[in-house]
Amino acid sequence: MEQETAEELYLSFAGIFQRPRPDIARHLEELIDLWAQEIPSSEKVIGELRDFCRAFPAGEARENALWGEYIPLFETGHVEAPPYASVYLDGEGLVLGREAEEVRNFYLSSGYGLGSEQGELPDHLGVELEFLALLAGTGSWDAAQSFRQKHLLPFLRVILPKIRATERPVYSQAAELLTSWQLGQC
Amino acid sequence: MQRRQFLKGALYGTGGTLVALSGLGAATTALNPRRVAAAVPVSRKTVYSSCEMCRNQCPIAVKVENGKVVKIDGNPNDSAFGGVICARGNSGPSLLYDPERIKKPMIRTGERGSGKFKEVSWDEAYTYIAQKLKAVQEQYGGEAVAQTSHIGPYDAFFQTIGKAIGSPNLFSHEATCPMARIIGLNTTFGTAAINADYANTKYLLVVGRNFFEGIHVAQTRAVAKALSQGTKMVVLDPRFSVLAAKGEWLPIKGTTDLAFMMALANVLIDEKLYDEEFIKQYTVGFDKWAAQVKDKTPAWAAKETGISQDTIIRVARELAQAKPHSLIEYGWRTTFTADDFQLRRAIMIVNMMLGNFEVPGGYYQVKDAGSLKKVPAMAAYAKKLGPIKAPSFPKPKKGRIDGTGEKGTPRQLTPIADGAVGQITETILTGKPYPIKAWLVHRFNPVMSIGDTEKTLAAIKRLDLLVTCDLYMSDTAYYSDVVLPECTYLERTEQVFDMSGLTPKYVLRQQAVDPVYPDTKPAWQIYKELGEKMGYGQYFPYKDIDDYVERQLAPTGISRKVFAKKGLWTPAGMKPFYVRSSDAKASLTLLATKSKKIEIFSDAVQEATGDGVPVYVQYPQPGEGEFRLIEGKVAVHTNVGTHNVPVLHELMPENTLWINAKSAAKLGLKTGDAIVISAGKYEHKGTANVTEGIRPDTVFCYHGFGQISPQLTRAFGKGINDNKLIPDQLGLVGNSITSMTFVKVRKA
Ligand code: SF4
């Protein structure tokens, strides 16, 4: 896969799996086009995503619909799939465990740190994907491969089935596409 | 090409989460130095602070490794706590790192109770709240805004909002907890700052309190110490509590404790066993009390209480024999009856008959900076905290909805800082005495704490605005319009607070780590920022919490460094003292009553209720096939606030209904059976726990279970929500009554 395509795909998933943002919500159709083009997937999944876009045209209603799925899925209270790797990989079900520390150290060793604006933990799914986009964008393939093997893939193997199981619009389809791309299965 | 530019623009640069450290990548923002520091492994440190897993605020030592809390111990510098904390205190890291905490401010997008929210910036949240409050103020007046909190340091900031708006309707949770005791003490001693010296008592009579499950570390340790030294303990409780297991259990009939107290007084007078000298020198109104208990004989009380006449007489004699180092515990719990404060008064009156005031093993007045000033020899140790000067608040245009402070009514006794929190839902639903349209809630959960969950939910639906600030998506937060995420106690510094006992003591909660979820904030900051948004900045005249602490400490000469080093301050060289330990006739200059005496007969209570001394009221007992439903605390949970904390949930995920073996046999029930508990209007499913350890006419469950917010994943729907079955019933002084609900039980 081309460097630019990999970067775009990582970015697109980073955008989806971070907190809903107006710009991402507005450009959802473009992300779907990218996925349809680059990831072999069933028409059903892409169709469901396009149905969501039709049901919720870009604007406040779409943003609220995404929030309505994102919050119970990832964020507050009845968190169906906590988006932090430590929760799964450290065995205690808590955030900021050893995995988060290792991931943060990996970022540091690659020359990256966490921005203060977004206020996110290092092992958030969206942040890990964003990091891989940065590595892909700069052609740091060895680092990308190492991070992917050590951190991203073990995380994806546990979290993606959970997200898919919720059948929450957009997120479950995005999880299915990411599964197909990263884990080579649908 | 266009697509890629969009993605890069959206996620890199200021929009991105990751930023470059050294020019790598496309990021443009410089890394926040604090975060770099946090990212680089640092040494271990201990931060002295104060626990907040319950209200007691025990001093703690937080062990931090590489910016992460790894363990919490008790602060070894505080001898009253001996470096010990309870299981809940230990669970701090489990709360701190819980992925289920609220992480950002949220505004409701769906119907109330649909659980649909969107995250917003703090500024958006403040703007939304400010606009809604303004609309309520304009249409209904400032008094239409009610505020409730549990009770804690945050009130100094939270309540400022309501006061600035001009609302008189500020409430603590005390009416659902120990307010009756507070009133009992206020009306007898002129202050509620009266502590007990459990560790040195030789005989302890406990009325329904359960030190080994309703844990207060210093007090629980003191009781354990006394027991280990051979102190005899007698426990009045319809249930065989953990505490009762360590002493003599007297399974008293519910709501008859006052009869027991009056009979004790009757015996002490009849057998001339009371401390006549003490009563003469220090009290007023004993003759009226003596007249009141004249016919309250042990034989009479035996019929009322179900405890034999001989036992009552024996307990009275044993108390007298150990006096003045014997003690009847004044209680810390929700109220049994409408006039529960009179029971608390009666308990203290019998204590005074034992002459156990200001002696080891008895009660003593808290020696804080304010009271020490009145003792010349000790005045030098008094270091009063500096005030935070701010303009005075506007005077509310109307009286409170609960009648608190109204002369000539029982509510004149209700502390203005507490009020009758159970009144709020009634007022919202009826609009009487005037409408309440907005409700601000801080770290309190009315849906689970004000009796009758369904009524509270119905009331919430009528509001124009409900704002909840909490750590979790509590049951009340779930139904709110705006939810604000407070950071945990481990992530914030707060103002200095007074924890004086036999000597003055100040404790400081100090931030141990950066907020795990960076968009959570401490209460002081939330309400200061909200206040400023509303144009009330003048009421928050400090820059930040450090400035606030500096202003508190300035006149005391106490350095902030003392707190960094030890976590607390006590005056060097001062020995704990009891006013009467060496001189039984020493004058009680600290007493704060008008008469300067201990008021066995209280003019204020007379004016408020017509009963200047406690008068026995007989309350109904359960009929055939009925049970009195009682509740209590468990050692691993706090009220309704910790049931979702991962490790505490694991320790106790669910409650059951305790039912006496004989009663269970009649109903064909065995332990583990699914049951339905019916309080008439409402029913609740549960599981039976058949035991000999409860009266046959009583059933019991631990409080706080069966939570109704589906967003409390772990605690949701697990166990019995006693609050659904208990009505929103208020006593004379606005106290929530929780021991007068009768239920029926059947197999599900
Ligand atoms: S009693 Fe336990 S939970 Fe409460 S403050 Fe003390 S240590 Fe914390």
Short mmCIF file of N, CA and C in Angstrom, two decimals, chain A residues 4 7-12 14-15 18-21 23-24 27 30-31 33-34 37-38 60 63-64 67-72 74-79 82 84 87 92-98 101 104-105 107-121 127-128 130-134 137-138, chain B residues 1-12 14-27 29-32 35-36 38-41 65-68 93-104 106 109 115-120 472-473 515-519 644 646 710-714:
data_model
loop_
_atom_site.label_atom_id
_atom_site.label_comp_id
_atom_site.label_asym_id
_atom_site.label_seq_id
_atom_site.Cartn_x
_atom_site.Cartn_y
_atom_site.Cartn_z
N GLU A 4 0.96 7.33 1.02
CA GLU A 4 -0.12 8.31 1.20
C GLU A 4 -1.44 7.64 1.53
N GLU A 7 -1.40 6.50 5.12
CA GLU A 7 -1.57 7.66 6.00
C GLU A 7 -3.03 8.09 6.03
N GLU A 8 -3.63 8.15 4.84
CA GLU A 8 -5.04 8.57 4.77
C GLU A 8 -5.95 7.61 5.54
N LEU A 9 -5.69 6.32 5.35
CA LEU A 9 -6.57 5.36 6.03
C LEU A 9 -6.42 5.45 7.56
N TYR A 10 -5.18 5.52 8.01
CA TYR A 10 -4.99 5.66 9.46
C TYR A 10 -5.69 6.93 9.96
N LEU A 11 -5.52 7.99 9.19
CA LEU A 11 -6.14 9.26 9.61
C LEU A 11 -7.66 9.15 9.64
N SER A 12 -8.20 8.49 8.63
CA SER A 12 -9.66 8.40 8.56
C SER A 12 -10.21 7.64 9.77
N ALA A 14 -8.61 7.24 12.63
CA ALA A 14 -8.33 8.08 13.82
C ALA A 14 -9.45 9.10 13.99
N GLY A 15 -9.85 9.68 12.88
CA GLY A 15 -10.92 10.69 12.92
C GLY A 15 -12.23 10.12 13.42
N GLN A 18 -11.94 9.02 17.29
CA GLN A 18 -11.81 10.05 18.32
C GLN A 18 -13.20 10.66 18.55
N ARG A 19 -13.30 11.54 19.52
CA ARG A 19 -14.61 12.12 19.83
C ARG A 19 -15.22 12.78 18.60
N PRO A 20 -16.53 12.66 18.41
CA PRO A 20 -17.16 13.26 17.23
C PRO A 20 -16.80 14.73 17.12
N ARG A 21 -16.44 15.11 15.92
CA ARG A 21 -16.08 16.52 15.68
C ARG A 21 -16.85 17.01 14.46
N ASP A 23 -16.01 18.76 11.89
CA ASP A 23 -15.39 18.62 10.56
C ASP A 23 -15.42 17.17 10.08
N ILE A 24 -15.16 16.25 10.99
CA ILE A 24 -15.20 14.84 10.59
C ILE A 24 -16.64 14.46 10.20
N HIS A 27 -17.54 15.62 6.80
CA HIS A 27 -16.86 14.95 5.67
C HIS A 27 -17.01 13.44 5.72
N GLU A 30 -16.87 11.50 2.52
CA GLU A 30 -15.56 11.35 1.88
C GLU A 30 -14.77 10.20 2.50
N LEU A 31 -14.94 10.03 3.80
CA LEU A 31 -14.26 8.91 4.44
C LEU A 31 -14.82 7.60 3.89
N ASP A 33 -16.09 7.08 0.99
CA ASP A 33 -15.54 6.90 -0.36
C ASP A 33 -14.14 6.30 -0.30
N LEU A 34 -13.35 6.85 0.62
CA LEU A 34 -11.98 6.34 0.76
C LEU A 34 -11.98 4.86 1.12
N GLN A 37 -13.07 2.58 -1.64
CA GLN A 37 -12.05 2.49 -2.67
C GLN A 37 -10.87 1.61 -2.24
N GLU A 38 -10.45 1.72 -1.00
CA GLU A 38 -9.18 1.12 -0.59
C GLU A 38 -9.29 -0.19 0.17
N GLU A 60 -26.02 19.54 12.59
CA GLU A 60 -26.14 19.25 14.02
C GLU A 60 -26.76 17.89 14.29
N GLU A 63 -24.17 15.27 13.96
CA GLU A 63 -23.23 15.31 15.11
C GLU A 63 -23.88 14.70 16.36
N ASN A 64 -25.14 15.10 16.60
CA ASN A 64 -25.82 14.56 17.79
C ASN A 64 -26.01 13.05 17.69
N TRP A 67 -22.75 11.55 18.57
CA TRP A 67 -22.57 11.61 20.03
C TRP A 67 -23.43 10.55 20.72
N GLY A 68 -24.63 10.40 20.24
CA GLY A 68 -25.56 9.44 20.85
C GLY A 68 -25.01 8.02 20.83
N GLU A 69 -24.17 7.73 19.83
CA GLU A 69 -23.55 6.40 19.76
C GLU A 69 -22.21 6.39 20.49
N TYR A 70 -21.45 7.46 20.31
CA TYR A 70 -20.08 7.49 20.84
C TYR A 70 -20.06 7.41 22.36
N ILE A 71 -20.95 8.19 23.01
CA ILE A 71 -20.88 8.29 24.48
C ILE A 71 -21.10 6.94 25.15
N PRO A 72 -22.20 6.24 24.86
CA PRO A 72 -22.33 4.93 25.53
C PRO A 72 -21.31 3.91 25.06
N PHE A 74 -18.06 4.51 24.05
CA PHE A 74 -16.65 4.74 24.44
C PHE A 74 -16.46 5.58 25.69
N GLU A 75 -17.44 6.39 26.04
CA GLU A 75 -17.08 7.53 26.85
C GLU A 75 -17.50 7.48 28.31
N THR A 76 -18.79 7.44 28.54
CA THR A 76 -19.27 7.70 29.90
C THR A 76 -20.29 6.66 30.30
N GLY A 77 -20.23 6.34 31.55
CA GLY A 77 -21.25 5.46 32.09
C GLY A 77 -21.16 4.08 31.47
N HIS A 78 -22.22 3.69 30.81
CA HIS A 78 -22.30 2.34 30.26
C HIS A 78 -21.36 2.20 29.07
N VAL A 79 -20.08 2.15 29.37
CA VAL A 79 -19.08 2.13 28.32
C VAL A 79 -18.98 0.71 27.75
N PRO A 82 -14.55 0.41 26.17
CA PRO A 82 -13.62 1.49 26.55
C PRO A 82 -12.50 1.59 25.51
N TYR A 84 -9.52 2.56 25.54
CA TYR A 84 -8.15 2.64 26.04
C TYR A 84 -7.54 1.25 26.14
N VAL A 87 -7.09 -0.80 29.47
CA VAL A 87 -8.26 -1.43 30.07
C VAL A 87 -8.27 -2.93 29.73
N GLU A 92 -6.54 -5.21 34.65
CA GLU A 92 -7.27 -4.65 35.81
C GLU A 92 -8.50 -3.86 35.40
N GLY A 93 -8.66 -3.67 34.10
CA GLY A 93 -9.83 -2.94 33.63
C GLY A 93 -9.76 -1.45 33.88
N LEU A 94 -8.56 -0.93 34.15
CA LEU A 94 -8.41 0.50 34.46
C LEU A 94 -7.57 1.20 33.40
N VAL A 95 -7.70 2.53 33.36
CA VAL A 95 -6.92 3.30 32.39
C VAL A 95 -5.54 3.63 32.97
N LEU A 96 -4.69 4.14 32.08
CA LEU A 96 -3.34 4.57 32.46
C LEU A 96 -2.51 3.47 33.12
N GLY A 97 -2.63 2.28 32.61
CA GLY A 97 -1.81 1.18 33.11
C GLY A 97 -0.47 1.15 32.39
N ARG A 98 0.18 0.01 32.49
CA ARG A 98 1.51 -0.13 31.89
C ARG A 98 1.46 0.09 30.38
N GLU A 101 1.62 3.60 29.47
CA GLU A 101 2.96 4.15 29.68
C GLU A 101 3.90 3.74 28.54
N ARG A 104 3.05 5.68 25.45
CA ARG A 104 3.51 7.06 25.56
C ARG A 104 5.03 7.13 25.36
N ASN A 105 5.73 6.17 25.93
CA ASN A 105 7.18 6.16 25.75
C ASN A 105 7.56 5.92 24.29
N TYR A 107 5.79 6.92 21.75
CA TYR A 107 5.59 8.22 21.08
C TYR A 107 6.80 9.11 21.32
N LEU A 108 7.23 9.14 22.56
CA LEU A 108 8.35 10.02 22.91
C LEU A 108 9.61 9.61 22.16
N SER A 109 9.84 8.29 22.10
CA SER A 109 11.06 7.84 21.43
C SER A 109 11.00 8.12 19.93
N SER A 110 9.78 8.29 19.41
CA SER A 110 9.64 8.63 17.98
C SER A 110 9.58 10.14 17.78
N GLY A 111 9.64 10.88 18.87
CA GLY A 111 9.64 12.34 18.75
C GLY A 111 8.27 12.97 18.88
N TYR A 112 7.32 12.23 19.40
CA TYR A 112 5.97 12.79 19.55
C TYR A 112 5.52 12.78 21.01
N GLY A 113 4.71 13.74 21.32
CA GLY A 113 4.11 13.77 22.66
C GLY A 113 2.65 14.10 22.53
N LEU A 114 1.96 14.09 23.64
CA LEU A 114 0.51 14.37 23.57
C LEU A 114 0.26 15.87 23.66
N GLY A 115 -0.55 16.37 22.76
CA GLY A 115 -0.93 17.78 22.81
C GLY A 115 -1.81 18.06 24.00
N SER A 116 -1.78 19.28 24.45
CA SER A 116 -2.58 19.60 25.64
C SER A 116 -4.02 19.94 25.28
N GLU A 117 -4.27 20.26 24.00
CA GLU A 117 -5.59 20.74 23.61
C GLU A 117 -6.66 19.66 23.71
N GLN A 118 -6.36 18.50 23.16
CA GLN A 118 -7.41 17.48 23.05
C GLN A 118 -7.65 16.75 24.37
N GLY A 119 -6.65 16.72 25.21
CA GLY A 119 -6.83 16.08 26.51
C GLY A 119 -7.18 14.62 26.39
N GLU A 120 -6.35 13.86 25.68
CA GLU A 120 -6.65 12.44 25.51
C GLU A 120 -5.53 11.59 26.10
N LEU A 121 -5.88 10.37 26.47
CA LEU A 121 -4.88 9.47 27.02
C LEU A 121 -4.09 8.84 25.87
N VAL A 127 -5.95 7.84 19.12
CA VAL A 127 -4.60 8.42 19.21
C VAL A 127 -3.57 7.45 18.62
N GLU A 128 -3.72 6.18 18.91
CA GLU A 128 -2.78 5.20 18.35
C GLU A 128 -2.84 5.20 16.82
N GLU A 130 -3.80 7.72 14.99
CA GLU A 130 -3.24 8.98 14.53
C GLU A 130 -1.71 8.91 14.51
N PHE A 131 -1.17 8.25 15.53
CA PHE A 131 0.28 8.10 15.60
C PHE A 131 0.79 7.31 14.39
N LEU A 132 0.08 6.25 14.04
CA LEU A 132 0.50 5.46 12.89
C LEU A 132 0.40 6.28 11.60
N ALA A 133 -0.59 7.17 11.55
CA ALA A 133 -0.70 8.04 10.38
C ALA A 133 0.52 8.95 10.29
N LEU A 134 0.94 9.45 11.45
CA LEU A 134 2.12 10.31 11.46
C LEU A 134 3.35 9.54 10.98
N GLY A 137 3.04 8.87 7.30
CA GLY A 137 3.23 10.11 6.54
C GLY A 137 4.69 10.50 6.41
N THR A 138 5.50 10.06 7.36
CA THR A 138 6.93 10.42 7.30
C THR A 138 7.76 9.23 6.82
N MET B 1 -6.85 14.17 -3.70
CA MET B 1 -5.97 15.19 -3.14
C MET B 1 -6.71 16.08 -2.13
N GLN B 2 -7.89 16.49 -2.57
CA GLN B 2 -8.72 17.33 -1.69
C GLN B 2 -9.02 16.61 -0.38
N ARG B 3 -9.30 15.28 -0.53
CA ARG B 3 -9.66 14.49 0.62
C ARG B 3 -8.51 14.45 1.63
N ARG B 4 -7.30 14.24 1.10
CA ARG B 4 -6.16 14.13 1.99
C ARG B 4 -5.92 15.44 2.74
N GLN B 5 -6.08 16.51 2.03
CA GLN B 5 -5.88 17.80 2.69
C GLN B 5 -6.86 17.99 3.84
N PHE B 6 -8.09 17.58 3.59
CA PHE B 6 -9.07 17.71 4.66
C PHE B 6 -8.63 16.90 5.87
N LEU B 7 -8.28 15.65 5.64
CA LEU B 7 -7.91 14.79 6.78
C LEU B 7 -6.72 15.36 7.53
N LYS B 8 -5.74 15.80 6.75
CA LYS B 8 -4.54 16.33 7.43
C LYS B 8 -4.88 17.60 8.21
N GLY B 9 -5.67 18.41 7.57
CA GLY B 9 -6.04 19.66 8.25
C GLY B 9 -6.81 19.39 9.52
N ALA B 10 -7.67 18.39 9.44
CA ALA B 10 -8.53 18.10 10.59
C ALA B 10 -7.75 17.49 11.73
N LEU B 11 -6.82 16.61 11.39
CA LEU B 11 -6.20 15.86 12.47
C LEU B 11 -4.79 16.31 12.86
N TYR B 12 -4.08 16.88 11.95
CA TYR B 12 -2.75 17.35 12.32
C TYR B 12 -2.87 18.78 12.83
N THR B 14 -3.22 21.92 15.04
CA THR B 14 -3.92 22.17 16.30
C THR B 14 -5.03 21.17 16.54
N GLY B 15 -5.56 20.58 15.44
CA GLY B 15 -6.66 19.64 15.63
C GLY B 15 -6.19 18.30 16.14
N GLY B 16 -4.92 17.98 15.99
CA GLY B 16 -4.45 16.65 16.33
C GLY B 16 -4.23 16.46 17.81
N THR B 17 -4.09 15.21 18.18
CA THR B 17 -3.86 14.88 19.58
C THR B 17 -2.37 14.78 19.86
N LEU B 18 -1.64 14.28 18.85
CA LEU B 18 -0.21 14.13 19.02
C LEU B 18 0.52 15.33 18.43
N VAL B 19 1.52 15.76 19.10
CA VAL B 19 2.31 16.87 18.56
C VAL B 19 3.78 16.49 18.53
N ALA B 20 4.50 17.11 17.62
CA ALA B 20 5.90 16.74 17.45
C ALA B 20 6.76 17.25 18.58
N LEU B 21 7.69 16.44 18.97
CA LEU B 21 8.64 16.88 19.99
C LEU B 21 9.84 17.55 19.35
N SER B 22 10.22 17.08 18.16
CA SER B 22 11.50 17.55 17.63
C SER B 22 11.45 17.79 16.14
N GLY B 23 10.37 18.34 15.69
CA GLY B 23 10.28 18.69 14.28
C GLY B 23 9.91 17.52 13.39
N LEU B 24 9.76 16.35 13.93
CA LEU B 24 9.29 15.23 13.12
C LEU B 24 7.82 15.41 12.82
N GLY B 25 7.36 14.84 11.75
CA GLY B 25 5.93 14.86 11.47
C GLY B 25 5.45 16.23 11.07
N ALA B 26 4.14 16.34 10.95
CA ALA B 26 3.56 17.57 10.41
C ALA B 26 3.02 18.48 11.50
N ALA B 27 3.16 18.07 12.73
CA ALA B 27 2.54 18.85 13.80
C ALA B 27 3.22 20.20 13.98
N THR B 29 2.19 22.42 16.84
CA THR B 29 2.11 22.96 18.20
C THR B 29 3.28 22.47 19.04
N ALA B 30 3.80 23.34 19.86
CA ALA B 30 4.87 22.90 20.76
C ALA B 30 4.27 22.03 21.85
N LEU B 31 5.04 21.08 22.32
CA LEU B 31 4.54 20.19 23.36
C LEU B 31 4.42 20.92 24.68
N ASN B 32 3.30 20.69 25.35
CA ASN B 32 3.09 21.27 26.68
C ASN B 32 4.16 20.73 27.63
N ARG B 35 3.32 18.17 30.19
CA ARG B 35 3.08 16.82 29.70
C ARG B 35 4.39 16.10 29.38
N VAL B 36 5.38 16.88 28.92
CA VAL B 36 6.67 16.24 28.68
C VAL B 36 7.19 15.70 30.00
N ALA B 38 5.53 14.90 32.57
CA ALA B 38 4.72 13.77 33.02
C ALA B 38 5.08 12.51 32.24
N ALA B 39 5.55 12.73 31.01
CA ALA B 39 5.81 11.58 30.16
C ALA B 39 7.14 10.92 30.48
N VAL B 40 8.03 11.68 31.05
CA VAL B 40 9.34 11.13 31.35
C VAL B 40 9.31 10.51 32.75
N PRO B 41 9.78 9.28 32.87
CA PRO B 41 9.73 8.65 34.19
C PRO B 41 10.37 9.52 35.27
N GLU B 65 4.03 7.10 41.69
CA GLU B 65 5.20 6.61 40.97
C GLU B 65 5.06 7.00 39.51
N ASN B 66 6.02 7.70 38.99
CA ASN B 66 5.97 8.14 37.59
C ASN B 66 4.65 8.81 37.26
N GLY B 67 4.20 9.65 38.14
CA GLY B 67 2.96 10.40 37.88
C GLY B 67 1.70 9.58 38.06
N LYS B 68 1.82 8.38 38.61
CA LYS B 68 0.65 7.53 38.77
C LYS B 68 0.46 7.15 40.23
N PRO B 93 -7.37 4.49 43.75
CA PRO B 93 -6.85 4.35 42.38
C PRO B 93 -7.87 3.69 41.43
N SER B 94 -8.70 2.82 41.98
CA SER B 94 -9.70 2.15 41.14
C SER B 94 -10.71 3.16 40.60
N LEU B 95 -11.05 4.14 41.42
CA LEU B 95 -11.93 5.22 40.97
C LEU B 95 -11.18 6.13 40.00
N LEU B 96 -9.96 6.49 40.38
CA LEU B 96 -9.17 7.46 39.60
C LEU B 96 -8.99 6.99 38.16
N TYR B 97 -8.71 5.70 37.99
CA TYR B 97 -8.39 5.19 36.66
C TYR B 97 -9.55 4.42 36.02
N ASP B 98 -10.74 4.70 36.49
CA ASP B 98 -11.91 3.99 35.95
C ASP B 98 -12.30 4.57 34.59
N PRO B 99 -12.38 3.72 33.55
CA PRO B 99 -12.79 4.24 32.23
C PRO B 99 -14.24 4.71 32.21
N GLU B 100 -15.02 4.41 33.25
CA GLU B 100 -16.43 4.81 33.23
C GLU B 100 -16.68 6.20 33.80
N ARG B 101 -15.64 6.87 34.27
CA ARG B 101 -15.87 8.22 34.82
C ARG B 101 -16.37 9.19 33.74
N ILE B 102 -16.99 10.27 34.18
CA ILE B 102 -17.38 11.31 33.21
C ILE B 102 -16.11 12.08 32.85
N LYS B 103 -15.95 12.35 31.56
CA LYS B 103 -14.68 12.93 31.13
C LYS B 103 -14.79 14.34 30.58
N LYS B 104 -15.96 14.71 30.15
CA LYS B 104 -16.16 16.03 29.53
C LYS B 104 -17.52 16.55 29.96
N MET B 106 -21.25 17.64 29.45
CA MET B 106 -22.20 17.09 28.47
C MET B 106 -23.53 17.83 28.56
N THR B 109 -29.14 15.68 24.64
CA THR B 109 -29.66 15.89 23.28
C THR B 109 -30.99 15.18 23.07
N GLY B 115 -30.75 9.16 28.12
CA GLY B 115 -29.31 8.89 28.18
C GLY B 115 -28.56 9.45 26.98
N LYS B 116 -29.22 10.30 26.20
CA LYS B 116 -28.55 10.84 25.01
C LYS B 116 -27.96 12.23 25.31
N PHE B 117 -26.66 12.32 25.17
CA PHE B 117 -25.94 13.56 25.46
C PHE B 117 -24.94 13.83 24.35
N LYS B 118 -24.47 15.08 24.27
CA LYS B 118 -23.29 15.37 23.47
C LYS B 118 -22.26 16.04 24.38
N GLU B 119 -21.00 15.85 24.03
CA GLU B 119 -19.97 16.52 24.82
C GLU B 119 -19.80 17.94 24.31
N VAL B 120 -19.53 18.83 25.22
CA VAL B 120 -19.36 20.24 24.85
C VAL B 120 -18.14 20.80 25.60
N TYR B 472 -19.26 10.21 38.25
CA TYR B 472 -19.87 9.16 37.42
C TYR B 472 -21.20 9.65 36.87
N MET B 473 -21.71 8.94 35.89
CA MET B 473 -23.05 9.23 35.37
C MET B 473 -24.04 8.64 36.38
N PRO B 515 -4.95 15.65 36.44
CA PRO B 515 -6.20 14.95 36.11
C PRO B 515 -5.97 13.88 35.04
N VAL B 516 -6.47 12.69 35.32
CA VAL B 516 -6.35 11.59 34.35
C VAL B 516 -7.08 11.98 33.06
N TYR B 517 -8.27 12.53 33.22
CA TYR B 517 -9.03 13.01 32.07
C TYR B 517 -8.92 14.53 32.12
N PRO B 518 -8.11 15.09 31.24
CA PRO B 518 -7.70 16.50 31.44
C PRO B 518 -8.84 17.51 31.39
N ASP B 519 -9.99 17.11 30.91
CA ASP B 519 -11.08 18.09 30.87
C ASP B 519 -11.98 18.00 32.10
N ASN B 644 -20.28 1.73 41.89
CA ASN B 644 -19.76 1.48 40.55
C ASN B 644 -18.24 1.51 40.49
N PRO B 646 -14.83 0.09 40.44
CA PRO B 646 -14.58 -1.31 40.05
C PRO B 646 -14.26 -2.24 41.22
N PRO B 710 -28.64 3.35 33.77
CA PRO B 710 -28.05 2.26 32.99
C PRO B 710 -26.59 2.55 32.66
N GLN B 711 -26.17 3.80 32.88
CA GLN B 711 -24.79 4.14 32.56
C GLN B 711 -23.85 3.89 33.73
N LEU B 712 -24.40 3.34 34.82
CA LEU B 712 -23.52 2.82 35.88
C LEU B 712 -23.46 1.32 35.61
N THR B 713 -22.63 0.96 34.65
CA THR B 713 -22.68 -0.40 34.10
C THR B 713 -22.66 -1.48 35.16
N ARG B 714 -21.77 -1.29 36.14
CA ARG B 714 -21.59 -2.38 37.11
C ARG B 714 -22.73 -2.43 38.11
#
